[in-house]
Amino acid sequence: MTTLTTAPLAPLLDRLFQEASAATSPAIADVSPEERHRLMHSKTEYIALYSRLKDLWLPVSRETGVLLYQLARSTNARHIVEYGTSFGLSTLYMAAALRDNGGGRLIGSEFEPTKVARARAHLAEGGVADLVEIREGDALQTLAVDLPASIDLLLLDGAKALYPDVLALVEPRLRPGALIVADNADHSPEYLARVRSPDSGYLSVPFGGDVELSMRLG
């Protein structure tokens, strides 16, 4: 038995995924696809877009959640960084892995205060809040200080245009063999070009249709 597959976490995840699938965002309904695409790829207006999306959960898929748990468990991860916590579903998967690894620390970043509050409540309900620190604010600031000396796993799941910038912040702390999971990385061509370049210092492959899985070399 694992933390992931038993109460309180397993039934909590089932409930939260149901809530996520039912959520709507009236504030984004009047934004044209063209404008949404522009905002998604902007490095200066991403907060405006994601503020409109504050009612949407934007979670990883269940399959990606299980992948995160598997990667963290199989590498005996102790230090994890997450960019884009939202309501905390992906956080729950990775915190479960830390619990089953014997402990550790997960640092997440989320700029929307209402999402931070809900994520913290979910972590407490799942019995893993003691393993997680969620930093409220822009990740370019919150993840620029006080990171572990050696990071085992990085999840990128926030504003896609900032994937290269967040990677650059965390990169000096990524240990050799560290894994980077970038959700919906196809929306960040600059990031894909970075990690797929032969001299990038990474070994990277698309995985499952919506994830880019990379390993830090060296």
Tab-separated table of C-alpha atoms in Angstrom:
chain	number	residue	atom	x	y	z
A	1	MET	CA	0.000	0.000	0.000
A	2	THR	CA	1.177	3.566	-0.698
A	3	THR	CA	0.225	7.059	0.390
A	4	LEU	CA	-1.070	7.652	-3.126
A	5	THR	CA	-3.435	4.681	-3.243
A	6	THR	CA	-4.929	4.813	0.262
A	7	ALA	CA	-7.060	7.208	2.325
A	8	PRO	CA	-7.059	10.092	2.814
A	9	LEU	CA	-5.222	10.899	-0.420
A	10	ALA	CA	-6.821	8.514	-2.928
A	11	PRO	CA	-10.456	9.546	-2.332
A	12	LEU	CA	-9.379	13.196	-2.114
A	13	LEU	CA	-7.806	13.051	-5.567
A	14	ASP	CA	-10.933	11.441	-7.012
A	15	ARG	CA	-13.081	14.240	-5.600
A	16	LEU	CA	-10.750	17.012	-6.714
A	17	PHE	CA	-10.534	15.753	-10.286
A	18	GLN	CA	-14.346	15.715	-10.414
A	19	GLU	CA	-14.429	19.312	-9.161
A	20	ALA	CA	-11.762	20.308	-11.681
A	21	SER	CA	-13.699	18.876	-14.613
A	22	ALA	CA	-16.842	20.770	-13.579
A	23	ALA	CA	-15.180	24.165	-13.100
A	24	THR	CA	-15.948	27.039	-15.469
A	25	SER	CA	-14.448	30.495	-15.993
A	26	PRO	CA	-16.878	33.157	-17.233
A	27	ALA	CA	-14.049	35.698	-17.283
A	28	ILE	CA	-12.241	33.864	-20.074
A	29	ALA	CA	-15.323	33.176	-22.220
A	30	ASP	CA	-15.153	36.528	-23.990
A	31	VAL	CA	-11.464	36.231	-24.872
A	32	SER	CA	-10.922	35.251	-28.488
A	33	PRO	CA	-8.698	32.256	-29.320
A	34	GLU	CA	-6.258	34.628	-31.001
A	35	GLU	CA	-6.006	36.849	-27.934
A	36	ARG	CA	-5.677	33.850	-25.653
A	37	HIS	CA	-2.827	32.546	-27.804
A	38	ARG	CA	-1.101	35.921	-27.684
A	39	LEU	CA	-1.386	36.204	-23.917
A	40	MET	CA	-0.222	32.625	-23.402
A	41	HIS	CA	2.980	33.318	-25.322
A	42	SER	CA	3.657	36.706	-23.749
A	43	LYS	CA	6.391	37.122	-21.141
A	44	THR	CA	4.840	40.364	-19.885
A	45	GLU	CA	1.066	39.760	-19.873
A	46	TYR	CA	0.830	36.221	-18.526
A	47	ILE	CA	-0.462	37.423	-15.145
A	48	ALA	CA	-3.429	39.073	-16.860
A	49	LEU	CA	-4.307	35.786	-18.573
A	50	TYR	CA	-3.913	33.558	-15.547
A	51	SER	CA	-5.818	36.010	-13.343
A	52	ARG	CA	-8.774	35.460	-15.671
A	53	LEU	CA	-8.246	31.721	-15.311
A	54	LYS	CA	-8.300	31.777	-11.517
A	55	ASP	CA	-11.523	29.735	-11.363
A	56	LEU	CA	-10.098	26.974	-13.562
A	57	TRP	CA	-8.039	24.235	-11.967
A	58	LEU	CA	-5.694	23.625	-14.936
A	59	PRO	CA	-4.469	20.370	-13.385
A	60	VAL	CA	-2.122	17.806	-14.805
A	61	SER	CA	-3.883	14.721	-16.102
A	62	ARG	CA	-4.298	11.727	-13.826
A	63	GLU	CA	-1.719	9.931	-15.959
A	64	THR	CA	0.806	12.734	-15.553
A	65	GLY	CA	0.128	12.770	-11.832
A	66	VAL	CA	0.950	9.071	-11.590
A	67	LEU	CA	4.050	9.662	-13.721
A	68	LEU	CA	5.216	12.353	-11.274
A	69	TYR	CA	4.726	9.973	-8.369
A	70	GLN	CA	6.612	7.204	-10.166
A	71	LEU	CA	9.517	9.462	-11.121
A	72	ALA	CA	9.851	10.851	-7.618
A	73	ARG	CA	9.668	7.402	-6.022
A	74	SER	CA	12.013	5.644	-8.449
A	75	THR	CA	14.691	8.336	-8.018
A	76	ASN	CA	14.180	8.515	-4.237
A	77	ALA	CA	13.577	12.240	-4.609
A	78	ARG	CA	13.957	14.372	-1.504
A	79	HIS	CA	13.876	17.882	-2.956
A	80	ILE	CA	11.240	18.901	-5.528
A	81	VAL	CA	10.389	22.276	-7.055
A	82	GLU	CA	7.040	23.000	-8.716
A	83	TYR	CA	6.279	25.999	-10.913
A	84	GLY	CA	2.499	26.521	-11.083
A	85	THR	CA	0.781	24.914	-8.077
A	86	SER	CA	-2.790	25.976	-8.935
A	87	PHE	CA	-5.174	24.008	-6.668
A	88	GLY	CA	-2.486	21.495	-5.760
A	89	LEU	CA	-3.361	18.260	-7.566
A	90	SER	CA	0.114	17.699	-8.988
A	91	THR	CA	1.516	18.745	-5.607
A	92	LEU	CA	-0.430	15.980	-3.897
A	93	TYR	CA	1.077	13.330	-6.179
A	94	MET	CA	4.630	14.498	-5.581
A	95	ALA	CA	4.141	15.001	-1.850
A	96	ALA	CA	2.806	11.441	-1.633
A	97	ALA	CA	6.048	10.244	-3.202
A	98	LEU	CA	8.095	12.235	-0.694
A	99	ARG	CA	6.104	10.668	2.138
A	100	ASP	CA	6.726	7.181	0.775
A	101	ASN	CA	10.413	8.020	0.230
A	102	GLY	CA	10.716	8.776	3.929
A	103	GLY	CA	10.388	12.554	3.791
A	104	GLY	CA	11.671	15.600	1.971
A	105	ARG	CA	10.644	19.084	0.878
A	106	LEU	CA	8.548	20.326	-2.013
A	107	ILE	CA	8.673	24.029	-2.861
A	108	GLY	CA	5.816	25.267	-5.020
A	109	SER	CA	5.016	28.674	-6.487
A	110	GLU	CA	1.603	30.146	-7.282
A	111	PHE	CA	0.746	33.830	-7.783
A	112	GLU	CA	-3.053	33.616	-7.379
A	113	PRO	CA	-3.873	33.970	-3.626
A	114	THR	CA	-7.191	32.111	-3.799
A	115	LYS	CA	-5.485	29.124	-5.399
A	116	VAL	CA	-2.732	29.152	-2.773
A	117	ALA	CA	-5.329	28.997	0.001
A	118	ARG	CA	-7.215	26.136	-1.643
A	119	ALA	CA	-4.010	24.209	-2.393
A	120	ARG	CA	-2.884	24.468	1.218
A	121	ALA	CA	-6.267	23.215	2.393
A	122	HIS	CA	-6.062	20.236	0.031
A	123	LEU	CA	-2.561	19.382	1.222
A	124	ALA	CA	-3.734	19.465	4.818
A	125	GLU	CA	-6.722	17.269	3.989
A	126	GLY	CA	-4.418	14.825	2.226
A	127	GLY	CA	-2.089	14.622	5.215
A	128	VAL	CA	0.995	15.895	3.391
A	129	ALA	CA	1.075	19.612	4.264
A	130	ASP	CA	4.177	19.160	6.426
A	131	LEU	CA	6.181	18.273	3.309
A	132	VAL	CA	5.200	21.296	1.200
A	133	GLU	CA	5.976	25.005	1.133
A	134	ILE	CA	3.884	27.034	-1.321
A	135	ARG	CA	5.369	30.434	-2.094
A	136	GLU	CA	2.813	33.041	-3.114
A	137	GLY	CA	3.840	35.427	-5.895
A	138	ASP	CA	5.593	35.572	-9.245
A	139	ALA	CA	7.829	32.522	-9.645
A	140	LEU	CA	10.593	34.654	-11.145
A	141	GLN	CA	10.912	36.104	-7.651
A	142	THR	CA	9.750	33.316	-5.350
A	143	LEU	CA	12.000	30.683	-6.945
A	144	ALA	CA	14.999	32.991	-7.195
A	145	VAL	CA	15.962	32.525	-3.522
A	146	ASP	CA	16.346	29.877	-0.848
A	147	LEU	CA	16.230	26.712	-2.945
A	148	PRO	CA	17.768	23.406	-1.846
A	149	ALA	CA	21.393	22.937	-2.831
A	150	SER	CA	20.455	19.830	-4.811
A	151	ILE	CA	17.108	19.404	-6.577
A	152	ASP	CA	15.923	15.993	-7.759
A	153	LEU	CA	12.744	16.854	-9.680
A	154	LEU	CA	11.336	20.003	-11.291
A	155	LEU	CA	7.755	20.343	-12.541
A	156	LEU	CA	6.981	23.169	-14.961
A	157	ASP	CA	3.234	23.766	-15.132
A	158	GLY	CA	2.673	27.520	-14.990
A	159	ALA	CA	2.712	30.211	-17.679
A	160	LYS	CA	4.273	28.455	-20.654
A	161	ALA	CA	6.194	31.489	-21.902
A	162	LEU	CA	8.227	31.459	-18.681
A	163	TYR	CA	9.395	27.850	-18.855
A	164	PRO	CA	12.902	28.823	-20.089
A	165	ASP	CA	13.200	31.538	-17.429
A	166	VAL	CA	12.140	29.298	-14.560
A	167	LEU	CA	14.466	26.563	-15.780
A	168	ALA	CA	17.318	29.070	-15.788
A	169	LEU	CA	16.554	29.979	-12.162
A	170	VAL	CA	16.509	26.391	-10.939
A	171	GLU	CA	19.170	24.951	-13.259
A	172	PRO	CA	22.217	25.661	-11.043
A	173	ARG	CA	20.637	23.487	-8.328
A	174	LEU	CA	19.619	20.545	-10.520
A	175	ARG	CA	21.757	17.562	-9.645
A	176	PRO	CA	23.144	15.312	-12.403
A	177	GLY	CA	20.326	12.943	-13.291
A	178	ALA	CA	17.633	15.325	-12.056
A	179	LEU	CA	14.352	15.097	-13.970
A	180	ILE	CA	12.316	17.953	-15.425
A	181	VAL	CA	8.659	17.414	-16.331
A	182	ALA	CA	7.205	20.204	-18.489
A	183	ASP	CA	3.440	19.942	-18.910
A	184	ASN	CA	2.003	21.180	-22.227
A	185	ALA	CA	5.512	22.144	-23.328
A	186	ASP	CA	4.368	22.358	-26.951
A	187	HIS	CA	3.122	25.837	-26.024
A	188	SER	CA	6.719	26.882	-25.263
A	189	PRO	CA	8.816	26.414	-28.432
A	190	GLU	CA	11.695	28.307	-26.846
A	191	TYR	CA	11.804	25.825	-23.969
A	192	LEU	CA	11.702	22.816	-26.273
A	193	ALA	CA	14.518	24.226	-28.386
A	194	ARG	CA	16.535	24.736	-25.201
A	195	VAL	CA	16.246	21.250	-23.721
A	196	ARG	CA	16.368	19.409	-27.052
A	197	SER	CA	19.543	21.092	-28.286
A	198	PRO	CA	22.413	18.550	-28.510
A	199	ASP	CA	24.663	20.776	-26.389
A	200	SER	CA	21.994	21.813	-23.878
A	201	GLY	CA	23.131	19.583	-21.049
A	202	TYR	CA	19.846	17.679	-21.143
A	203	LEU	CA	18.515	14.460	-22.610
A	204	SER	CA	14.908	15.173	-23.537
A	205	VAL	CA	11.970	13.343	-25.093
A	206	PRO	CA	8.247	14.037	-25.577
A	207	PHE	CA	6.179	11.723	-23.407
A	208	GLY	CA	2.511	10.800	-23.469
A	209	GLY	CA	1.492	13.474	-25.932
A	210	ASP	CA	1.431	16.425	-23.521
A	211	VAL	CA	4.659	16.203	-21.499
A	212	GLU	CA	8.320	16.874	-22.212
A	213	LEU	CA	10.505	14.714	-19.979
A	214	SER	CA	14.120	15.826	-19.632
A	215	MET	CA	17.100	14.636	-17.615
A	216	ARG	CA	19.947	16.856	-16.473
A	217	LEU	CA	23.264	15.471	-17.698
A	218	GLY	CA	26.683	15.894	-16.135
